[in-house]
Each structure stands twice: as C-alpha cells, then as structure tokens.
PDB file of C-alpha atoms in Angstrom:
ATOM      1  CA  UNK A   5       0.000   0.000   0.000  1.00  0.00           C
ATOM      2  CA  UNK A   6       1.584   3.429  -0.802  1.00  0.00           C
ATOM      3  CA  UNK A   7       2.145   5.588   1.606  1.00  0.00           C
ATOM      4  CA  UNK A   8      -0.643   8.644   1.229  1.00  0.00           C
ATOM      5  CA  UNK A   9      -0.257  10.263   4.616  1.00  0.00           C
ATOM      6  CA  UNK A  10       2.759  10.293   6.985  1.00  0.00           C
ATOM      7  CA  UNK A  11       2.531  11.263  10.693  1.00  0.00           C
ATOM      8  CA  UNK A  12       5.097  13.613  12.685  1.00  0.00           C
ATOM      9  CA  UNK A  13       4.864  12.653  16.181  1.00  0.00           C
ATOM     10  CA  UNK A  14       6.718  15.609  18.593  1.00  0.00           C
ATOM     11  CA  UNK A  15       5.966  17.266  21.321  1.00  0.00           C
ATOM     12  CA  UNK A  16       5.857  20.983  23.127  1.00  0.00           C
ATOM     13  CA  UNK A  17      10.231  21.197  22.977  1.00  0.00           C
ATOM     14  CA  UNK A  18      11.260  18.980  20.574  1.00  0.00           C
ATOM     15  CA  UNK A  19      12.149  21.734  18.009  1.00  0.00           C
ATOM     16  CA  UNK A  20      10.918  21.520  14.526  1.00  0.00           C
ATOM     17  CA  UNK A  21      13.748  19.294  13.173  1.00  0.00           C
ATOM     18  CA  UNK A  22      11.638  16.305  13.228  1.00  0.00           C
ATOM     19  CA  UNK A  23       8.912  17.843  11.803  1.00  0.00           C
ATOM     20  CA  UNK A  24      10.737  19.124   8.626  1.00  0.00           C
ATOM     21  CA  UNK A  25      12.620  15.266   8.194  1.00  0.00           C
ATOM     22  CA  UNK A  26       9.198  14.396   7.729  1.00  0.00           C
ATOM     23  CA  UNK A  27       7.308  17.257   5.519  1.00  0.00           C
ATOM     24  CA  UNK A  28      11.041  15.874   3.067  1.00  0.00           C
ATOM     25  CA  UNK A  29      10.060  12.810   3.005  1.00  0.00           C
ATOM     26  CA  UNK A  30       6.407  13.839   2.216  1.00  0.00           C
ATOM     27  CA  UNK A  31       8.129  15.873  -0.832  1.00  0.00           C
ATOM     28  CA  UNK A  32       9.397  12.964  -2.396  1.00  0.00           C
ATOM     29  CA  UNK A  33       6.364  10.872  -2.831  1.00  0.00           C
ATOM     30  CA  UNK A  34       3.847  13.347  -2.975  1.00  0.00           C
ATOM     31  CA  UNK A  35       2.256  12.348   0.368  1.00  0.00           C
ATOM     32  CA  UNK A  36      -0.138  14.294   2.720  1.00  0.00           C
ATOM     33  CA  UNK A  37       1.979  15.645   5.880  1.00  0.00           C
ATOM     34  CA  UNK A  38      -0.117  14.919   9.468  1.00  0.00           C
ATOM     35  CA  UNK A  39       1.593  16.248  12.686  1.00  0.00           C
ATOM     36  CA  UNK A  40       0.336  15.652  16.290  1.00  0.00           C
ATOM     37  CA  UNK A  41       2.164  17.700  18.980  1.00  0.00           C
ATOM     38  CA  UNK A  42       1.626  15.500  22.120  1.00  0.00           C
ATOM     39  CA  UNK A  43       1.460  17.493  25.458  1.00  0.00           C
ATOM     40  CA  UNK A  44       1.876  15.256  28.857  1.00  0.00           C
ATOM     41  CA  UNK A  45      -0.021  16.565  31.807  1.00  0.00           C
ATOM     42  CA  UNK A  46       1.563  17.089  34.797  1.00  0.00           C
ATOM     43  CA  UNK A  47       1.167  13.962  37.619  1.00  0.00           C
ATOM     44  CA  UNK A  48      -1.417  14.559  39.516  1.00  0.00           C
ATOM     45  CA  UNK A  49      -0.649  15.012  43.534  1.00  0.00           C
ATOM     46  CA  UNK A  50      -1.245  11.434  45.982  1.00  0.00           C
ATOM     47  CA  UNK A  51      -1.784  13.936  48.542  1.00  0.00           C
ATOM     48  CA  UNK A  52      -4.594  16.324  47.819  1.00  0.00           C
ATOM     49  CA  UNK A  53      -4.415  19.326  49.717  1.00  0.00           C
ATOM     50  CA  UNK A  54      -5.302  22.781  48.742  1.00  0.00           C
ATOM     51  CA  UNK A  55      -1.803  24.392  48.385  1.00  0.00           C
ATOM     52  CA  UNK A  56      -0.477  21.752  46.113  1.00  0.00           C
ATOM     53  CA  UNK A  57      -4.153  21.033  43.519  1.00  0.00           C
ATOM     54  CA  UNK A  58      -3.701  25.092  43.254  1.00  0.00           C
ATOM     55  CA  UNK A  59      -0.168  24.606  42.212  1.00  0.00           C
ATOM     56  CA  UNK A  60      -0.896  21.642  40.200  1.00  0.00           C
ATOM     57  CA  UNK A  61      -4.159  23.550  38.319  1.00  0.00           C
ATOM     58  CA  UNK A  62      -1.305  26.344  37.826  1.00  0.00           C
ATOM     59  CA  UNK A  63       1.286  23.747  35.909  1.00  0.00           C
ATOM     60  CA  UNK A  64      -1.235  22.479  34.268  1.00  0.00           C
ATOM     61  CA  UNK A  65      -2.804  26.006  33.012  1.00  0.00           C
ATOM     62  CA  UNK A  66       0.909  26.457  31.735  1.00  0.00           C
ATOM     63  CA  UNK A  67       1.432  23.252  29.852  1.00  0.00           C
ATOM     64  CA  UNK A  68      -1.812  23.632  27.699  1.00  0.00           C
ATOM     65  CA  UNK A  69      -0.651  27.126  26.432  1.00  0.00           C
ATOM     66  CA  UNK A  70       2.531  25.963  26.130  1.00  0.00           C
ATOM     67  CA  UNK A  71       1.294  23.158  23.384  1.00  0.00           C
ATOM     68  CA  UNK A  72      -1.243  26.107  22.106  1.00  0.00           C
ATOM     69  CA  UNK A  73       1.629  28.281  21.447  1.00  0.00           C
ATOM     70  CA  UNK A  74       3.901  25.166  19.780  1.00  0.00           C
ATOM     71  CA  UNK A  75       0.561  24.636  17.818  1.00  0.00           C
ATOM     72  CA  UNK A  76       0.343  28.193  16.312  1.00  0.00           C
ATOM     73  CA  UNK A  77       4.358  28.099  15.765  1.00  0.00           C
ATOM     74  CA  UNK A  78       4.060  24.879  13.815  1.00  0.00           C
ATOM     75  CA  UNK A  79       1.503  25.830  11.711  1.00  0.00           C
ATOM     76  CA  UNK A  80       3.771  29.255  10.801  1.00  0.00           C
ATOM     77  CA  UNK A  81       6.386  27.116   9.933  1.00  0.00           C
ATOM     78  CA  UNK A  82       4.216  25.235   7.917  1.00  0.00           C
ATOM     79  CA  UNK A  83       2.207  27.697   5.799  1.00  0.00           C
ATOM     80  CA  UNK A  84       4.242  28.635   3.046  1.00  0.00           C
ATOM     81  CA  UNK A  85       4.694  24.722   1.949  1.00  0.00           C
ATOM     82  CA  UNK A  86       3.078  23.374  -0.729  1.00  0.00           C
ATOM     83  CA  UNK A  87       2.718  20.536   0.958  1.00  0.00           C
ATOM     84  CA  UNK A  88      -0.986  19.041   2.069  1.00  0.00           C
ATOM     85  CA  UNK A  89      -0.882  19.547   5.904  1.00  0.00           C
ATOM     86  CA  UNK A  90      -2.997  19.098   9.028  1.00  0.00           C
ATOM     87  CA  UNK A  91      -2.126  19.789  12.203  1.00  0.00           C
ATOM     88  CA  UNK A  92      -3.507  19.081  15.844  1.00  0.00           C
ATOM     89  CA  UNK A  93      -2.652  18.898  19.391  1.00  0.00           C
ATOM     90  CA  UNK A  94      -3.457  16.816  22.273  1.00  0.00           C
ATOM     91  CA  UNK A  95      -3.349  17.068  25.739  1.00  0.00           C
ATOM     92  CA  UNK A  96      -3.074  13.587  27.766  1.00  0.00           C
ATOM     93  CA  UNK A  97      -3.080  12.475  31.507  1.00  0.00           C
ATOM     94  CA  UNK A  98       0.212  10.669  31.208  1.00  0.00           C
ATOM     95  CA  UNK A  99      -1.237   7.332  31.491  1.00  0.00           C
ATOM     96  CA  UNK A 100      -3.585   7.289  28.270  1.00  0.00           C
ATOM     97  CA  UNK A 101      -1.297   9.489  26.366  1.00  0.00           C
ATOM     98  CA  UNK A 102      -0.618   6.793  24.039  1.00  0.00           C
ATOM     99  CA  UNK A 103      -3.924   5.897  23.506  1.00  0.00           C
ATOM    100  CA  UNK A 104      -4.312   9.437  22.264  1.00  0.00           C
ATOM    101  CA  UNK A 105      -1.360   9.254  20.019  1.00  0.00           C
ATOM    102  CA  UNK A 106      -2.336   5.659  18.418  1.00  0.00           C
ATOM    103  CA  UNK A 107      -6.164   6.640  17.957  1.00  0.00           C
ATOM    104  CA  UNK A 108      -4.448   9.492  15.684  1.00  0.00           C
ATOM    105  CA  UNK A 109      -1.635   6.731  14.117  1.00  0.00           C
ATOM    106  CA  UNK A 110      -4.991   5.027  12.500  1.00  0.00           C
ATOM    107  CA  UNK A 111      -5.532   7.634   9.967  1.00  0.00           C
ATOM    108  CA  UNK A 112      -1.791   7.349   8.828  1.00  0.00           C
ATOM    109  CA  UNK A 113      -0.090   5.197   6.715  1.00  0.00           C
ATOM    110  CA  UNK A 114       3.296   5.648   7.849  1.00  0.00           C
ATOM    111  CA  UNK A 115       4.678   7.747  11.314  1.00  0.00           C
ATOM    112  CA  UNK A 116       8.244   8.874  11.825  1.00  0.00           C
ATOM    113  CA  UNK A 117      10.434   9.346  14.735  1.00  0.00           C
ATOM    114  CA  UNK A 118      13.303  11.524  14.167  1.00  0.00           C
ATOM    115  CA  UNK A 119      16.476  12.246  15.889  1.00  0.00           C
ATOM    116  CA  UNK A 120      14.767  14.824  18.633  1.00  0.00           C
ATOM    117  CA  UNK A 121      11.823  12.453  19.617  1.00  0.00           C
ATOM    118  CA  UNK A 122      14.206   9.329  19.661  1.00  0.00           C
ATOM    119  CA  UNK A 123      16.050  11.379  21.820  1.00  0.00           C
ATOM    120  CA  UNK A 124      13.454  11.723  24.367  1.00  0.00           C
ATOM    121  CA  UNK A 125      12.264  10.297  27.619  1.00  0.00           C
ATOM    122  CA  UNK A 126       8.481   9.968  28.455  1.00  0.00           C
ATOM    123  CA  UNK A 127       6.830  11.287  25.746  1.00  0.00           C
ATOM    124  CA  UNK A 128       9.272   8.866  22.959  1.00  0.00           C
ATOM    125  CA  UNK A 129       7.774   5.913  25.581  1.00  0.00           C
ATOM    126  CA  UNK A 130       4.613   6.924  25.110  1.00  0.00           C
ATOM    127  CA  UNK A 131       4.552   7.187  22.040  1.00  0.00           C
ATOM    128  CA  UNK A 132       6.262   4.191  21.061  1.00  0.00           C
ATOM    129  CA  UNK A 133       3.155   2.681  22.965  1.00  0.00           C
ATOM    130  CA  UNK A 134       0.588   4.134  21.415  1.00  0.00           C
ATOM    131  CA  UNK A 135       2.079   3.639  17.861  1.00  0.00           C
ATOM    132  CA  UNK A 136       3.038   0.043  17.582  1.00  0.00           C
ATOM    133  CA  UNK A 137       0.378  -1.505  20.300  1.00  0.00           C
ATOM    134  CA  UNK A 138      -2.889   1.404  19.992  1.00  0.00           C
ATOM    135  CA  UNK A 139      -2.783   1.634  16.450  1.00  0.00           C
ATOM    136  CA  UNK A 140      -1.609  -0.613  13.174  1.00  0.00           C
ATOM    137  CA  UNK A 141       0.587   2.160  11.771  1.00  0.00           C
ATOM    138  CA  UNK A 142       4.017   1.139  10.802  1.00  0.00           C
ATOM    139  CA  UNK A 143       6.818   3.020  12.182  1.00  0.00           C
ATOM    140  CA  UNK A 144       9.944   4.889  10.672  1.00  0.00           C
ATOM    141  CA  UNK A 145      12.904   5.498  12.890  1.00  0.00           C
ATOM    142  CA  UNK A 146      15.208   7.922  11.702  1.00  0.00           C
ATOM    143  CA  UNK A 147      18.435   7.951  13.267  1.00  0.00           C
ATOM    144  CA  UNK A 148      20.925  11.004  14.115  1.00  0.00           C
ATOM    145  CA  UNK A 149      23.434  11.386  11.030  1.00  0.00           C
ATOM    146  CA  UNK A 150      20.824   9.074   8.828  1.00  0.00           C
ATOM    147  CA  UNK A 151      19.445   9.890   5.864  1.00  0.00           C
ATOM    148  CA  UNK A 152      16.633   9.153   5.191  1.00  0.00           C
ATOM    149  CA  UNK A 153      14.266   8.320   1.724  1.00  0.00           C
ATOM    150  CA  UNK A 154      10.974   6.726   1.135  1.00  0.00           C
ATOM    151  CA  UNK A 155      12.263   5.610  -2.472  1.00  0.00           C
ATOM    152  CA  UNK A 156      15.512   3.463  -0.959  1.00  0.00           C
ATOM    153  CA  UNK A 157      17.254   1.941  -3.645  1.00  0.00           C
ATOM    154  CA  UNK A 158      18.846  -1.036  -1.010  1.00  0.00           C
ATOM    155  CA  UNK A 159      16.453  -2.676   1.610  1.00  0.00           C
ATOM    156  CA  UNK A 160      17.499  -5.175   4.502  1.00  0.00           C
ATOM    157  CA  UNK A 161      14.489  -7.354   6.395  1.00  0.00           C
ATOM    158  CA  UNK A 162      15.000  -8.861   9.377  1.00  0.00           C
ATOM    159  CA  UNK A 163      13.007 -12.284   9.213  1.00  0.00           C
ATOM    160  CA  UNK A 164      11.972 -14.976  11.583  1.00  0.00           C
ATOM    161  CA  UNK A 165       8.709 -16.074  10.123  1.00  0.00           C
ATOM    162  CA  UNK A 166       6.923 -14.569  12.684  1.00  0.00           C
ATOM    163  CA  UNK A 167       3.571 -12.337  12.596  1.00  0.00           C
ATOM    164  CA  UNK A 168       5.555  -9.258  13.223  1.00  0.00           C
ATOM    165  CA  UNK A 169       8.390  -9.852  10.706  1.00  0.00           C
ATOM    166  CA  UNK A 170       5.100 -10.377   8.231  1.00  0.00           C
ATOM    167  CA  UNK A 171       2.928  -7.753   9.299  1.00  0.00           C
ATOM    168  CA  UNK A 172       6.720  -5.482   8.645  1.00  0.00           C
ATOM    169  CA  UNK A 173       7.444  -7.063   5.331  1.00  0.00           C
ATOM    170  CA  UNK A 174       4.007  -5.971   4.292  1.00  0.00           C
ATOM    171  CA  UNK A 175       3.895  -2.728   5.592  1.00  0.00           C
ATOM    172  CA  UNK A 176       7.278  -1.981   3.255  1.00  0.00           C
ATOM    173  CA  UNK A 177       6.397  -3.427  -0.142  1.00  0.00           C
ATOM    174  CA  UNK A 178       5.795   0.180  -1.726  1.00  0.00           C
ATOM    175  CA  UNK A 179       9.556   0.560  -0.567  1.00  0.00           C
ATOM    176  CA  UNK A 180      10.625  -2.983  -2.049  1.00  0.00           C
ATOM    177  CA  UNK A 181       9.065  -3.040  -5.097  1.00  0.00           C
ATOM    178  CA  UNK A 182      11.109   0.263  -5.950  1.00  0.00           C
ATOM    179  CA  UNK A 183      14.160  -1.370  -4.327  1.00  0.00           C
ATOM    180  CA  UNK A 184      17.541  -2.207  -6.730  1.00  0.00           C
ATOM    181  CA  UNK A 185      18.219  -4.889  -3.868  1.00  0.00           C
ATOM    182  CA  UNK A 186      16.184  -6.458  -1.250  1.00  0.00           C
ATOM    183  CA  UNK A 187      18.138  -8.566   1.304  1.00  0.00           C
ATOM    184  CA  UNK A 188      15.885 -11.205   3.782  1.00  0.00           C
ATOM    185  CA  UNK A 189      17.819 -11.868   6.617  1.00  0.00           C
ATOM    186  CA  UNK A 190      17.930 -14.836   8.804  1.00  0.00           C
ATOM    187  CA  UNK A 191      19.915 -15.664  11.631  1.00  0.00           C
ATOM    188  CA  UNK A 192      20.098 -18.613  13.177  1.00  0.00           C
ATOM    189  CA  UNK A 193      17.517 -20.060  11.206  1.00  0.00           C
ATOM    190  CA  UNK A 194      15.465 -23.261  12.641  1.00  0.00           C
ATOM    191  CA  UNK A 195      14.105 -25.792   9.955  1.00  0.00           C
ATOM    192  CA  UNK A 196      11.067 -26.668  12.001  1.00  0.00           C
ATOM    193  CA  UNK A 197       9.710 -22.876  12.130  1.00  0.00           C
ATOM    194  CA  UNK A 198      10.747 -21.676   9.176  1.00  0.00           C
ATOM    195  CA  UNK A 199      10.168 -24.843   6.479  1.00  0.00           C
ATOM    196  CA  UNK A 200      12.886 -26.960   5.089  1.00  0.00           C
ATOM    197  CA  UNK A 201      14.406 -24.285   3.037  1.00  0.00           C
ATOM    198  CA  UNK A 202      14.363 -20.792   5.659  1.00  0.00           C
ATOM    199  CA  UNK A 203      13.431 -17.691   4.094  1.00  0.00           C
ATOM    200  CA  UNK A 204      12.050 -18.985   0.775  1.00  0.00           C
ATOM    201  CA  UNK A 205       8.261 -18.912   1.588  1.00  0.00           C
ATOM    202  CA  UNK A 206       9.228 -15.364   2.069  1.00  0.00           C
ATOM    203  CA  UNK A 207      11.004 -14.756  -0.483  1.00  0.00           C
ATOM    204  CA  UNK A 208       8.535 -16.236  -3.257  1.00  0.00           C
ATOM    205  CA  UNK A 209       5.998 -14.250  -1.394  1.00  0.00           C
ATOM    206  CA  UNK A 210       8.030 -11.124  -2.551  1.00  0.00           C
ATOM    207  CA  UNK A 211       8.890 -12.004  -5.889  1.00  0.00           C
ATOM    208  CA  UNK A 212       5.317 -12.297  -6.849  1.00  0.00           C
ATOM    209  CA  UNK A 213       4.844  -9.013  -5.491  1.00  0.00           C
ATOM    210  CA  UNK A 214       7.781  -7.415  -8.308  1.00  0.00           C
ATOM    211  CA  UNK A 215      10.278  -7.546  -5.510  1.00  0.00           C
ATOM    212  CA  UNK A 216      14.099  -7.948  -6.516  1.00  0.00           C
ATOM    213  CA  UNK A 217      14.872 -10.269  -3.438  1.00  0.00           C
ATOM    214  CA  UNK A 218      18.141 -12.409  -1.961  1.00  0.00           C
ATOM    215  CA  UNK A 219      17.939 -14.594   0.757  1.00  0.00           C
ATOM    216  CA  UNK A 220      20.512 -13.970   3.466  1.00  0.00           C
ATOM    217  CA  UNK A 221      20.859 -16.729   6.390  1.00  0.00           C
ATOM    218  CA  UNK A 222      23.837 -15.960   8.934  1.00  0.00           C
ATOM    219  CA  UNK A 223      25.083 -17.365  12.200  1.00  0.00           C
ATOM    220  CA  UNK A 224      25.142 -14.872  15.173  1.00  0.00           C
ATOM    221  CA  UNK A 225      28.191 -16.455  16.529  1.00  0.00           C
ATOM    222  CA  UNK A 226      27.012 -15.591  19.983  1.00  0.00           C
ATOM    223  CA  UNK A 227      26.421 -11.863  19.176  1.00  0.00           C
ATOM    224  CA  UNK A 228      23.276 -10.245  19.888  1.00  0.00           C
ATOM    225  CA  UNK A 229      20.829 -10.604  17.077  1.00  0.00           C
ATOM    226  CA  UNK A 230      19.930  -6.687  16.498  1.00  0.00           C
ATOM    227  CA  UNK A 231      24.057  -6.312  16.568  1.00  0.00           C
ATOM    228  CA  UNK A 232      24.064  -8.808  13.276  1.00  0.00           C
ATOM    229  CA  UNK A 233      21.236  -7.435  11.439  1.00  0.00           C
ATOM    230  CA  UNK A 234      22.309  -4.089  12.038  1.00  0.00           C
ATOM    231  CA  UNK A 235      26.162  -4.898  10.413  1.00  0.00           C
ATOM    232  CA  UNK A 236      24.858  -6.769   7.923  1.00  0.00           C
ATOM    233  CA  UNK A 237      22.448  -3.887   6.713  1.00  0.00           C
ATOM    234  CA  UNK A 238      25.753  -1.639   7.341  1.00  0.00           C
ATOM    235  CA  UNK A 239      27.614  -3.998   5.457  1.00  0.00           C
ATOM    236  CA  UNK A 240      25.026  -4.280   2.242  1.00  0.00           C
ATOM    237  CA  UNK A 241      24.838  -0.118   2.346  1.00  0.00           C
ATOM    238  CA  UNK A 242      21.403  -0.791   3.162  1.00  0.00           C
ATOM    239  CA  UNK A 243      19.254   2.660   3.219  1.00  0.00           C
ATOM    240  CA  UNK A 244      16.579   0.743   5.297  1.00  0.00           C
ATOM    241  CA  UNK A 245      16.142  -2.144   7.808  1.00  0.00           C
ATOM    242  CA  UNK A 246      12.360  -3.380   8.422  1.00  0.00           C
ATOM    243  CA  UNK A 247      11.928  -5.656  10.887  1.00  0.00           C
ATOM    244  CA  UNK A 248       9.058  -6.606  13.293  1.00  0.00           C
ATOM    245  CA  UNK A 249       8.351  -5.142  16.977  1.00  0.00           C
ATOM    246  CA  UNK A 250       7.940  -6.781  20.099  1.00  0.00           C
ATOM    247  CA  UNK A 251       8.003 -10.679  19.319  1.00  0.00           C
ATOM    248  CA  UNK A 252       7.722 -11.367  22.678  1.00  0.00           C
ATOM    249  CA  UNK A 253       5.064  -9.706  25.408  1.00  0.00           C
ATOM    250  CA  UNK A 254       6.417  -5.940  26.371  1.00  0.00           C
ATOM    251  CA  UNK A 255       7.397  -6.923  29.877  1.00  0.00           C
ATOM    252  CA  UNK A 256       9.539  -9.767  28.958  1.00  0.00           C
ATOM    253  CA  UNK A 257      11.386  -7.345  26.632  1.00  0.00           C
ATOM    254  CA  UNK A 258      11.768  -4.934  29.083  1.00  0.00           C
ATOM    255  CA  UNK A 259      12.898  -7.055  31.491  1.00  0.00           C
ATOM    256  CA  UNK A 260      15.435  -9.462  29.679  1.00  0.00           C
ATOM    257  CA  UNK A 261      16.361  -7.314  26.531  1.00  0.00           C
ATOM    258  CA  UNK A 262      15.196  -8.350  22.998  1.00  0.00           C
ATOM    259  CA  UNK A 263      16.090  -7.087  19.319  1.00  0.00           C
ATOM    260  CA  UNK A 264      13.160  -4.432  19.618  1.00  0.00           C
ATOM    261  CA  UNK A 265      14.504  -3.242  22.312  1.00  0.00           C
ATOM    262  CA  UNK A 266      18.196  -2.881  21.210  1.00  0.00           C
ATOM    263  CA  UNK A 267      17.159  -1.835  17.423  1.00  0.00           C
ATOM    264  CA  UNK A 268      15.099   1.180  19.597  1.00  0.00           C
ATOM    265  CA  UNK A 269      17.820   1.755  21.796  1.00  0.00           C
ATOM    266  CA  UNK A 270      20.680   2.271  19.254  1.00  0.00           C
ATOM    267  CA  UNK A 271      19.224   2.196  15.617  1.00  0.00           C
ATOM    268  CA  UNK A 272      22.183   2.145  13.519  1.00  0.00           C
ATOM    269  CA  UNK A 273      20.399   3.055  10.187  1.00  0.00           C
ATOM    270  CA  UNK A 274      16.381   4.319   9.287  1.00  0.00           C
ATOM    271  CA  UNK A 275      14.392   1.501  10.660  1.00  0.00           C
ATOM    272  CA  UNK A 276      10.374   0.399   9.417  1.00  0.00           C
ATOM    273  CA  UNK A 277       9.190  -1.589  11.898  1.00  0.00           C
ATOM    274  CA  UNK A 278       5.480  -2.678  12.736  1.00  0.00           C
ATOM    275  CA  UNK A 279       3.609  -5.126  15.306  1.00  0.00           C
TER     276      UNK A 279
END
C-alpha cells in the first residue's frame, strides 16, 4: 500500500527538526503531511491538599498554552509549503497518552520518529506505545546522522517467520518493489519454524509481489541478534532495515532485553518496523 499520509509525532520542545525530516520525506512521494504535537499533563498530587491542587491547576494552566503556542508556531512554519498539511494537538493524563497518540496513528499510513523524539524520555515511551500496540501504523525510525528516503534503492528485512516480521514485510512493499536490492535476513535459522528451506516462503511471497529479493541466512556467533542485522544492513549499504516489533510480550522485553529493544535503543540506520 503506498504511503498517502505520513505522521510527525513531537511534542511541546522537541524543536521543529523532526517535523521538517518528515514534511522531506512527504516531498518525495507526494504524500499528505499529518503532525500531532503531544502534550503530557503534569502527575497529579497522591496527597490532595489545597496548596499543592492550586499549584498543580497552575502547571497544568501552563502546559496547555505551552502546546497552544507550539501549535500556532508549527503551523507558521508550515504555511508557506506546498505541501498538504494538518495539524492538531493533544493534551493527555500521562497514562492514556498513548492511547491518544495511536487513535491518531490510525488515519496514517506511515509515522516517523526523528532524531529529537528518539532522543526523548516519556513522551518517545509513550509514544512508542501508542504507535506500535494502539494503532496498526508502521513506524519509521530515523536515526541522528541518517538519511533518510521513502524511495531506498537497497532494503534489509529482518526475518523470523513470525507475525511481526510479516505484518513489517508488508507494511514496506511500496519501498521494495522500488528497491535495486532487497536482502531477507535470517539468523540462526530453525528448519522446524521456518520450512525446510528458511526464508524462501518469504522470499517467493516477494517475488510475486515485483520484488528484486536475496535470501541472506547468517550465524550470530554468539552476538546479539539486532548487533548482526544491524552490520549486515551496514555492510550491504542498506538505506533501510524493516523488521518486526515486540516478538515477545512488552514486559519480557523490558525485562530481559530483545532485538526491539536494542534496534530502539541504538538504531544504527532508518528503521520500518510494525507489530
């Protein structure tokens, strides 16, 4: 499916670096531009006493104009484009903030993370959330020092056979089809999950779809998995890495590490991923 509109995720002091990666990548394939600036309420106080709800209301008061004055700014920096735009704000408790975010992700067919938001703290959490487990919105990371294109001319997927890896592979085949090379990666491959000959299902799968597509299956030699895809795709000159998000339950990433969590931690190159 081509990608028709393309959500900017940032919030009320992220700058407007993010936001103009984005409207570029909108320029090059003609695509509507959608930005939500994402404002996190201020906790609210275990102990409710009169002092501290008054200074609380007063925080609070301050954070809403300060997203109503990033609004208007935005939208300055915006109007001269040529670009098809629409922008809005919202205002979250911190706990359904990324319910907020991924009810907006549904009207999008591709978000982006830059540099400044991947940067971040609790609004890059919560917004990670909302994206890849409130919405079905694939997700571009975009790297410090990357650049980035929507028309890549080398493409690396990370594959495992697994409902993420698909839902990812899917998500990208505007990008492959367009691709001079298209790399499926393996590593480690086991015969009894992936068929007696890993990563052809796949790849057959992506040749009837136009794709130009190689078939890549590498030992990790005891390094971590997100380590080896992300040389590999270094080491191919790869433009792109897709790869699916959270193949295991949230916690159990959180808690033990996974490749999600070290692709999001350290992307190496612009990463499409989806869950």
């Amino acid at each position: 499916m081509p990608f028709k509109t393309i959500l900017a995720v940032t919030g009320t002091d992220l700058g407007n670096s993010d936001i103009k990666l984005a409207a570029g990548l909108c320029e090059q394939i003609g695509a509507h531009l959608s930005v939500l600036i994402a404002g996190l309420a201020p906790s609210l106080p275990l102990l409710g006493v009169d002092v501290v709800s008054d200074i609380w209301l007063q925080e609070r008061d301050r954070d809403i104009e300060r997203l109503q004055a990033r609004a208007a700014a935005v939208s300055k920096l915006l109007c001269d484009s040529s670009l098809s735009i629409d922008i809005a704000s919202e205002f979250s408790e911190h706990v359904w903030a990324n319910e907020a975010i991924g009810r907006r992700a549904r009207y999008a067919d591709l978000a982006v993370f830059g540099p400044a938001m991947l940067a971040g703290q609790a609004l890059r959490e919560k917004a990670l959330e909302g994206l890849l487990f409130s919405s079905c919105t694939p997700l571009l990371l975009v790297p410090a020092g990357s650049t980035p294109t929507l028309r890549p001319k080398r493409v690396l997927i990370g594959w495992d056979a697994g409902v993420e890896a698909s839902r990812a592979a899917r998500a990208s085949l505007e990008l492959l089809r367009g691709a001079q090379e298209v790399h499926v990666v393996l590593i480690d491959p086991v015969e009894k999950d992936q068929g007696a000959e890993p990563g052809a299902d796949v790849a057959a799968y992506l040749s009837r779809n136009g794709v130009r597509v190689t078939v890549d299956r590498l030992p990790s030699l005891g390094l971590p998995i997100a380590e080896v895809l992300s040389q590999h795709a270094i080491d191919r000159s790869a433009d792109i890495l897709v790869a699916g998000a959270y193949g295991h339950s949230r916690a159990r990433e959180r808690m033990f590490g996974g490749v999600t969590k070290s692709l999001l931690e350290n992307p190496q190159l612009p990463i499409l991923m989806a869950h």
